[in-house]
GROMACS .gro file of C-alpha atoms in nm:
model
  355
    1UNK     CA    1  12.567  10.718  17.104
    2UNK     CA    2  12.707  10.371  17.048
    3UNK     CA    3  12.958  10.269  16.881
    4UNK     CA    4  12.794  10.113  16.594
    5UNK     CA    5  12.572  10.437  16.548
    6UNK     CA    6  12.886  10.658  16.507
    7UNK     CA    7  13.019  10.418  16.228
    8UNK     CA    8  12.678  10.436  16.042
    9UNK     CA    9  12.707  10.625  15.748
   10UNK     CA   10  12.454  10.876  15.688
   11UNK     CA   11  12.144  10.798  15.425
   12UNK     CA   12  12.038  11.115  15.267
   13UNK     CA   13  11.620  11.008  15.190
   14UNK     CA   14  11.498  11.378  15.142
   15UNK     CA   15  11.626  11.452  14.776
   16UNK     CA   16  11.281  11.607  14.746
   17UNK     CA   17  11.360  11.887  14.963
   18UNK     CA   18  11.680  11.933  14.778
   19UNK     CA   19  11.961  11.733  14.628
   20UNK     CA   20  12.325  11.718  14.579
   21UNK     CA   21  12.453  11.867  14.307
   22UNK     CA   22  12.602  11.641  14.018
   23UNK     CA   23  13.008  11.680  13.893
   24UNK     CA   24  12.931  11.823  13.601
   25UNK     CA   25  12.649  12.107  13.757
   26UNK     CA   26  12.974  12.197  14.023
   27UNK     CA   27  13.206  12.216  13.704
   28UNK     CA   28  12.960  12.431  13.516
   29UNK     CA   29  12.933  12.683  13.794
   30UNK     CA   30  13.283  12.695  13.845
   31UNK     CA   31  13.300  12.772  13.463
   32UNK     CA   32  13.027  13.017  13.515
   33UNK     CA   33  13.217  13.211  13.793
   34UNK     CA   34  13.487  13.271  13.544
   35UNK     CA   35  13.230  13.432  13.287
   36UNK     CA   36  13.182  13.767  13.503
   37UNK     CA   37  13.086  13.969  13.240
   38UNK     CA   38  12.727  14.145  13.204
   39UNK     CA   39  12.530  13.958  12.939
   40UNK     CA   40  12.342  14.320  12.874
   41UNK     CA   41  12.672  14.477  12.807
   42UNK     CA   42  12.778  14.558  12.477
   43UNK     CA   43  13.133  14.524  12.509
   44UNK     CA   44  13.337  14.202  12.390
   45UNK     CA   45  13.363  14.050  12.720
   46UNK     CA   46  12.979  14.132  12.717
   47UNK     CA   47  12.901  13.978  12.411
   48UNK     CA   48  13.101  13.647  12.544
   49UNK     CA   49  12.894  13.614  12.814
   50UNK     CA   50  12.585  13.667  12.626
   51UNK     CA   51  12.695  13.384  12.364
   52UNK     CA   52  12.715  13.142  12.674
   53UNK     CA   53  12.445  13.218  12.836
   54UNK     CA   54  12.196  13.162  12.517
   55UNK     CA   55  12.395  12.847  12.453
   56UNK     CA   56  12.291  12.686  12.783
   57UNK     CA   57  11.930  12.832  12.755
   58UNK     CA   58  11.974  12.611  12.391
   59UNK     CA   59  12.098  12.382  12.646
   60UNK     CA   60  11.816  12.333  12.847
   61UNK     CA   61  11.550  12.360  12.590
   62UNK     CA   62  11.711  12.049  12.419
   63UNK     CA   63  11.727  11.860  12.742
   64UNK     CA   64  11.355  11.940  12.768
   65UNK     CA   65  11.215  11.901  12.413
   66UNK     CA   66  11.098  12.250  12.514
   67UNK     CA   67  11.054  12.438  12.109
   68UNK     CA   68  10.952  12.792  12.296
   69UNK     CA   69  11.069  13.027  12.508
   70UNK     CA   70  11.273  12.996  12.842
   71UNK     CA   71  11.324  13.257  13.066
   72UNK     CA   72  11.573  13.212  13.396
   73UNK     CA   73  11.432  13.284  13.737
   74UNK     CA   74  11.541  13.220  14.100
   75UNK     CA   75  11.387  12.907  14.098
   76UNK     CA   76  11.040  12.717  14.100
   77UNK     CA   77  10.869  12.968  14.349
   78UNK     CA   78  10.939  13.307  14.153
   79UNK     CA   79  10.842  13.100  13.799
   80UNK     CA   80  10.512  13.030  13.958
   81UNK     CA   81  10.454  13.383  14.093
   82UNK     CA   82  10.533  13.555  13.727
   83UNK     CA   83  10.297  13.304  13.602
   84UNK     CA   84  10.051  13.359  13.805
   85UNK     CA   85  10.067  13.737  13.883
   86UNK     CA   86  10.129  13.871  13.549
   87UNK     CA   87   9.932  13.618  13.326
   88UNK     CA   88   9.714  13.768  13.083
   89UNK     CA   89   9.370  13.625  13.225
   90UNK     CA   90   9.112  13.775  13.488
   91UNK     CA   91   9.111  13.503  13.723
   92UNK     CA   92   9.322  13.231  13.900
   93UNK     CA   93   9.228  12.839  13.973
   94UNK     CA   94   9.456  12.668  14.215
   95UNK     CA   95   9.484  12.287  14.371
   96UNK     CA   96   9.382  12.274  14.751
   97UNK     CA   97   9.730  12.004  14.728
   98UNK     CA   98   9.960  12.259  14.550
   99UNK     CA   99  10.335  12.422  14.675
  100UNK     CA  100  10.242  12.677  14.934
  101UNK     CA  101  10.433  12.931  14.666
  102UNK     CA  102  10.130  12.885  14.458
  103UNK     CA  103   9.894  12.974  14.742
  104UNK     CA  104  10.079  13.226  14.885
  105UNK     CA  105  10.122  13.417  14.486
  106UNK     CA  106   9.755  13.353  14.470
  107UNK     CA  107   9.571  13.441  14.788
  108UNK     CA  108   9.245  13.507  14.634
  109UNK     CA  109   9.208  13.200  14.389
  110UNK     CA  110   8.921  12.953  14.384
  111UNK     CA  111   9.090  12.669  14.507
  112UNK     CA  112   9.049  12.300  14.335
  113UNK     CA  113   8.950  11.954  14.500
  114UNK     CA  114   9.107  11.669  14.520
  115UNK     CA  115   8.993  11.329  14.585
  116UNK     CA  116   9.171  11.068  14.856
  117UNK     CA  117   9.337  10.954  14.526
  118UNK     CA  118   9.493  11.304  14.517
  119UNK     CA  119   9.405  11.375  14.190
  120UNK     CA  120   9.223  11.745  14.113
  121UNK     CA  121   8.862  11.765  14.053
  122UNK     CA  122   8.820  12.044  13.812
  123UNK     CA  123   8.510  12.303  13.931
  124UNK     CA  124   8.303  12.447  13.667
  125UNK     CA  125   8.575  12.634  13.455
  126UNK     CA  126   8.331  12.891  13.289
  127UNK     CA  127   8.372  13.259  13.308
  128UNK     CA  128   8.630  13.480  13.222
  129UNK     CA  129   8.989  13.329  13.096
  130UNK     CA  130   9.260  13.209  13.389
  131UNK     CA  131   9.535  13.077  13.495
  132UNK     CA  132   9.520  12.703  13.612
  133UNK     CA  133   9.729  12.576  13.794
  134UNK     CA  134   9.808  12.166  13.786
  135UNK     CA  135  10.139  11.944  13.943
  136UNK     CA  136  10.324  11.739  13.741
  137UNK     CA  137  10.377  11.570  14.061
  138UNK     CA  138  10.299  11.639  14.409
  139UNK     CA  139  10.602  11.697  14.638
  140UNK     CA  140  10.430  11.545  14.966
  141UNK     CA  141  10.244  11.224  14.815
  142UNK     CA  142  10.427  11.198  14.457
  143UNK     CA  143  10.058  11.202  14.304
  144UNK     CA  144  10.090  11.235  13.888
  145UNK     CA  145   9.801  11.435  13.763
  146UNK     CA  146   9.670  11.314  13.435
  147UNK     CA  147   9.779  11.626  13.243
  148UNK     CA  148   9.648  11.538  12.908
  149UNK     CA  149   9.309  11.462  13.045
  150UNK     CA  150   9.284  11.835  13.233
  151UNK     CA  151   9.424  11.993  12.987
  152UNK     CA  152   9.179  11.984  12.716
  153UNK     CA  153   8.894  12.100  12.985
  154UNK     CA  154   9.136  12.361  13.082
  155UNK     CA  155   9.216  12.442  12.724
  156UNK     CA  156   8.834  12.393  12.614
  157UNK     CA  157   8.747  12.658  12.883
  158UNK     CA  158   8.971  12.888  12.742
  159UNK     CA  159   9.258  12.924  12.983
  160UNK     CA  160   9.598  12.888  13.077
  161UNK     CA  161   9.717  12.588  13.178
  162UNK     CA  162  10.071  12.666  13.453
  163UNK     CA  163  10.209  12.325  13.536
  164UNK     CA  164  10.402  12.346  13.840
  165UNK     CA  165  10.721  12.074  13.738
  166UNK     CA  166  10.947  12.152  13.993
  167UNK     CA  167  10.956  11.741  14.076
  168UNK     CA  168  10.987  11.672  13.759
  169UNK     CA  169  11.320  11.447  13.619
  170UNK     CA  170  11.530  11.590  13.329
  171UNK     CA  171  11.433  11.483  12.960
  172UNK     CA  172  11.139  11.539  12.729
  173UNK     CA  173  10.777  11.458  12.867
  174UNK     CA  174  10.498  11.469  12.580
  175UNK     CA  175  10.231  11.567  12.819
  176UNK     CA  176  10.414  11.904  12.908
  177UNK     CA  177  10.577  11.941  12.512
  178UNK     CA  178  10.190  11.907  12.415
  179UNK     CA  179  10.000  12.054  12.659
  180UNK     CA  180  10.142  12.320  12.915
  181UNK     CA  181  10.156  12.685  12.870
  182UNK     CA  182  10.347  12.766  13.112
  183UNK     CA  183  10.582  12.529  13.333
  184UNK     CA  184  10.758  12.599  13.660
  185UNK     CA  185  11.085  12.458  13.696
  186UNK     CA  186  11.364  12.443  13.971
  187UNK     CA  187  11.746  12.352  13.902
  188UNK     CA  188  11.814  12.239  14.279
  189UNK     CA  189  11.608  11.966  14.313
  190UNK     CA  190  11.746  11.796  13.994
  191UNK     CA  191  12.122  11.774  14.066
  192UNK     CA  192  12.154  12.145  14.013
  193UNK     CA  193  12.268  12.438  14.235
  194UNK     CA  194  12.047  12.633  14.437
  195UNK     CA  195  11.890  12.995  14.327
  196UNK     CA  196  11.800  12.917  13.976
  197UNK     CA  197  11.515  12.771  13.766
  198UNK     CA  198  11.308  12.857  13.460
  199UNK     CA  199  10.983  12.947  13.295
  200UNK     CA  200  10.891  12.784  13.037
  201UNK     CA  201  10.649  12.977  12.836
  202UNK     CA  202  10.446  12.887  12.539
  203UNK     CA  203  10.382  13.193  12.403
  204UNK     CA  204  10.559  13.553  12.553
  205UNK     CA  205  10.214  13.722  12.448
  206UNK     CA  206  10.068  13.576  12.735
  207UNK     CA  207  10.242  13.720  13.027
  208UNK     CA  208  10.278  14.091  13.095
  209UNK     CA  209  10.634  14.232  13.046
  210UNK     CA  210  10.802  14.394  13.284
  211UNK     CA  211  11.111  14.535  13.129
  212UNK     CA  212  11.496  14.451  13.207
  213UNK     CA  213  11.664  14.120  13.117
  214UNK     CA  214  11.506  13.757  12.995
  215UNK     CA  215  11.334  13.934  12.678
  216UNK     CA  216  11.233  14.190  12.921
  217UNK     CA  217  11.021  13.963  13.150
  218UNK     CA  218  11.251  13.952  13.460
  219UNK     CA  219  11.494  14.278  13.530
  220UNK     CA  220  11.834  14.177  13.724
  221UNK     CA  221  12.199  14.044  13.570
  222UNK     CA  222  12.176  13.687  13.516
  223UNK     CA  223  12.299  13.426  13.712
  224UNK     CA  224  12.535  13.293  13.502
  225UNK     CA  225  12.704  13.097  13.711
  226UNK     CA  226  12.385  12.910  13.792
  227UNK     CA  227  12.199  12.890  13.455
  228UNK     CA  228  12.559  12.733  13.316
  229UNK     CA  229  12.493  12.448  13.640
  230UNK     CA  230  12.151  12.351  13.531
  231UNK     CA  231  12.220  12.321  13.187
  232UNK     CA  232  12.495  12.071  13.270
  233UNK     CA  233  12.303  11.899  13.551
  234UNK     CA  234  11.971  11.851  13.304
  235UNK     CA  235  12.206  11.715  13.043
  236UNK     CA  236  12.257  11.353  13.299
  237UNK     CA  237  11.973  11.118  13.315
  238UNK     CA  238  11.837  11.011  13.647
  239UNK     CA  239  11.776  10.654  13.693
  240UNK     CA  240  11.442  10.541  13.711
  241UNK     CA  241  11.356  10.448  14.035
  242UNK     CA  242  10.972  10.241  14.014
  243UNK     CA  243  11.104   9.925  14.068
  244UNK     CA  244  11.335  10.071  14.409
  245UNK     CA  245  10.993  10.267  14.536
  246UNK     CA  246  10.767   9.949  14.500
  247UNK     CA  247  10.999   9.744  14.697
  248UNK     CA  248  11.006  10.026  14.956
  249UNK     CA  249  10.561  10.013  14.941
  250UNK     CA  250  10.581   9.619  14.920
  251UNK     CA  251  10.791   9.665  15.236
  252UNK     CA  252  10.589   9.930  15.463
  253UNK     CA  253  10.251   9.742  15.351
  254UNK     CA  254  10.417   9.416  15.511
  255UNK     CA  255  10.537   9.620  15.819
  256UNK     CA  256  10.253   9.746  15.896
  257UNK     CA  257  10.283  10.090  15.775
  258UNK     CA  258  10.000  10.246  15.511
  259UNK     CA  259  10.107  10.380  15.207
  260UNK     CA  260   9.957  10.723  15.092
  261UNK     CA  261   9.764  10.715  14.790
  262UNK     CA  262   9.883  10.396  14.747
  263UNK     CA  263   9.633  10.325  14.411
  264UNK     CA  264   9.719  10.612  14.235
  265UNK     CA  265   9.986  10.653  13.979
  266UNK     CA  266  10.311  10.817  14.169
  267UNK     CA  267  10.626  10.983  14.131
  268UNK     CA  268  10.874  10.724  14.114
  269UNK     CA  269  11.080  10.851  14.359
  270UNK     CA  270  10.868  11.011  14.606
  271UNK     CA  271  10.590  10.907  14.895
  272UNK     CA  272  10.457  10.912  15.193
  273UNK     CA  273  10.364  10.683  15.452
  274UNK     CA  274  10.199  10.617  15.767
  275UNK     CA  275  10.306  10.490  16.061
  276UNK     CA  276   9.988  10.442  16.304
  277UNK     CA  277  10.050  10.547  16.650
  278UNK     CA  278  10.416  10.688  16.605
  279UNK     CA  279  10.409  11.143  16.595
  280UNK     CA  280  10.590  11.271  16.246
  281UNK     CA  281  10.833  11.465  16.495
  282UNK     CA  282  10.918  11.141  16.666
  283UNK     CA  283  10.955  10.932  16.395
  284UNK     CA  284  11.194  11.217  16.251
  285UNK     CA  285  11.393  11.206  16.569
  286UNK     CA  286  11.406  10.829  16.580
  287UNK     CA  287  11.528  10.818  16.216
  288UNK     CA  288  11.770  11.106  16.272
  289UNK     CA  289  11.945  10.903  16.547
  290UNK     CA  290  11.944  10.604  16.285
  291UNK     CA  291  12.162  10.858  16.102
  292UNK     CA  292  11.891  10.842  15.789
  293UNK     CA  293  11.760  11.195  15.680
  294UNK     CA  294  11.367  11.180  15.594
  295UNK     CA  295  11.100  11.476  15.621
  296UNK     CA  296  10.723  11.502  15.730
  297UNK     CA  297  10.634  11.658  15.398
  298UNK     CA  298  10.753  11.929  15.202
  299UNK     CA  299  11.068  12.164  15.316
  300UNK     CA  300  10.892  12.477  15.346
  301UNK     CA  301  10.634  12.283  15.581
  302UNK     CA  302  10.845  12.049  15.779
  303UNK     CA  303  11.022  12.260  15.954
  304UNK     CA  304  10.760  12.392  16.159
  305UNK     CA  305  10.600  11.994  16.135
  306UNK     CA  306  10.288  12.158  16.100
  307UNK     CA  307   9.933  12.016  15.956
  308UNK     CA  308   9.986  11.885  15.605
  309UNK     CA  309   9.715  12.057  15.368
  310UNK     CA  310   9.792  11.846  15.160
  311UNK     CA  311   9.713  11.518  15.317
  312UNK     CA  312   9.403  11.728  15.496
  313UNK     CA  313   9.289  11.797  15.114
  314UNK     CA  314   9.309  11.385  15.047
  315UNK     CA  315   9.042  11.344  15.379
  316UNK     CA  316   9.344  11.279  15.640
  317UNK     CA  317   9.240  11.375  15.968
  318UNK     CA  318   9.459  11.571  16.197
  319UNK     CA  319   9.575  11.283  16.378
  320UNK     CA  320   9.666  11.072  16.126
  321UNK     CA  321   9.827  11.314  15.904
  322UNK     CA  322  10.069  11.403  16.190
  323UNK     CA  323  10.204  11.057  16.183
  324UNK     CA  324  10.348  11.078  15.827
  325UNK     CA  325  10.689  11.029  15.672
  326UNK     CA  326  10.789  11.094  15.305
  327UNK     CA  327  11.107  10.895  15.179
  328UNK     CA  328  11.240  11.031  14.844
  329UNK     CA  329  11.533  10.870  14.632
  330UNK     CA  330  11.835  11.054  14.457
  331UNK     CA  331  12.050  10.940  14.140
  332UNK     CA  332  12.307  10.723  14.383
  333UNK     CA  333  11.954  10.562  14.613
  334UNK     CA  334  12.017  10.203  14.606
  335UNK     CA  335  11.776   9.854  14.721
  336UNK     CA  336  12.040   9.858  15.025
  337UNK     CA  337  11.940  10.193  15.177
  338UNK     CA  338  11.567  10.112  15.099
  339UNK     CA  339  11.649   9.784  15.298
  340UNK     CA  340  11.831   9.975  15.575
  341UNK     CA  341  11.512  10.262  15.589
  342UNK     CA  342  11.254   9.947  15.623
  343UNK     CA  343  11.444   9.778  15.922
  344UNK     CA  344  11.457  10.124  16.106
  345UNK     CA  345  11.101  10.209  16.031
  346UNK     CA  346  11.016   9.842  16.154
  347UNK     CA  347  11.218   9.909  16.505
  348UNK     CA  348  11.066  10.243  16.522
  349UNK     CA  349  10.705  10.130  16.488
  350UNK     CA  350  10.768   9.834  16.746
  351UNK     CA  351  10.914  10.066  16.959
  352UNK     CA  352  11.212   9.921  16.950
  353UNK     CA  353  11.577  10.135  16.961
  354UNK     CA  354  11.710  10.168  16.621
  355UNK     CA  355  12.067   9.975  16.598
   0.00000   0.00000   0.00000
């Protein structure tokens, strides 16, 4: 390694997979560990802890615009698997693009389309009432689904619309205040810590109780220590970052590189692109050396860099879907690091070492 590689900085570009916690989420679970009483018992120092930890569920729901119940999970995945295992419906409709913690809670769903636009084509929804489950916002491509739009088929059929929001920035969105029954969220990807999230739940009388904590929906002590670091890390904005990700498409159109679902409307701060020619795995190496952090897709699938369903579900073919990056921007993502990302990508795809 040269010189001037060891005196590059790294470039974190993966805040999709996870992302670092904000100052005020690391005070709150410091605060948090001090509160070590049981919320269940009865005792003062009980009660204490109970009074915090319904403050920062007050918390949350503000930061949402959320009017309905919350209840704490473990994060994103276990929300999605209450929803869809204990939902008070017959049957389950799932995206052929969605988190494999939807497919794997719901093994024996009738799976949804999606065009090369990556937006879901809804089947015919008649038949007994289900659980359907639609993104806010696809973690590979950053596809928005148009929420409103499904949900009054979903809602005209008679089911349950489960939004999976675990991409989804802090603050109020209309189309999931309105719309969503049930919404999947996850504290670590939005500046909180790790091993906590919520359900958001329209009405409690349409999930199956189980008995324990969370108004008996979820048994096991709370993690207060976590549930005090999302409040605080849902209570910071996050910049808005369209302008940053269309100078990053403007850039990989120019260089050569194709944009995934480039027509269709997009997370601001997450996609994918193609490099023709150039492995995932390489590229990955290539921009690892570069000291700039980037994934071929989701975490859970990355890792093993295999096939992306997703892309497959948009018509990729094998080949081409192996030779995808996605980029994704945190709070402190600047026009600099986009700048320093494009000249590495352009190296890489000229085959070129990256300085």
């Amino acid at each position: 390694m040269s010189k001037t590689e060891q005196a590059l900085p790294r470039l974190y570009l993966d805040h999709a997979a996870t992302t670092p916690m904000t100052e005020a989420a690391r005070a709150a679970l410091a605060e948090g560990c001090a509160i070590w009483a049981n919320p269940s018992s009865p005792h003062a120092e009980g009660r204490a802890a109970k009074r915090a930890l319904e403050d920062a569920r007050a918390a949350v729901a503000r930061a949402l615009g959320w009017k309905h119940e919350i209840l704490f999970t473990s994060g994103a995945s276990e929300s999605l698997s209450i929803a869809l295992t204990r939902a008070m419906a017959e049957q389950r409709f799932v995206g052929a693009i969605d988190h494999d913690a939807v497919l794997r809670a719901a093994p024996e769903a009738i799976v949804m389309p999606v065009g090369p636009d990556g937006v879901l084509r809804l089947p015919d929804l008649s038949g007994p009432r289900a659980v359907v489950t639609v993104q806010w916002a696809n973690s590979e491509t950053g596809v928005r689904q148009p929420i409103a739009q499904l949900a009054e088929a979903i809602h005209a059929a008679g089911h349950i619309l489960l939004l999976d929001a675990a991409q989804m920035p802090p603050g109020a969105d209309p189309e999931v205040i309105e719309h969503a029954d049930l919404v999947a969220l996850s504290a670590h990807k939005r500046g909180g810590p790790p091993g906590i999230g919520a359900l958001l739940v329209r009405d409690l009388a349409l999930l199956a109780p189980t008995g324990g904590q969370e108004r008996g929906y979820r048994p096991g002590t709370e993690n207060m220590p976590g549930v005090l670091g999302y409040a605080a890390a849902l209570a910071e904005a996050e910049p808005d970052h369209a302008e940053l990700r269309a100078h990053l498409d403007d850039a990989i159109r120019r260089s050569g590189g194709i944009v995934v679902a480039d027509a269709s409307r997009r997370h601001p701060a997450i996609a994918s692109y193609h490099m023709p020619g150039k492995p995932s795995a390489a590229q990955l190496i290539q921009f690892d050396l570069a000291q700039i952090s980037v994934s071929a897709g989701s975490a859970c699938a990355s890792g093993s860099l295999k096939p992306s369903h997703v892309l497959a579900a948009l018509g990729w073919d094998v080949d081409a879907g192996r030779e995808v990056v996605r980029v994704s921007f945190g709070r402190t993502t600047t026009r600099e690091d986009v700048d320093r990302f494009v000249s590495a990508w352009r190296a890489i795809a000229r085959g070129k070492r990256v300085l």
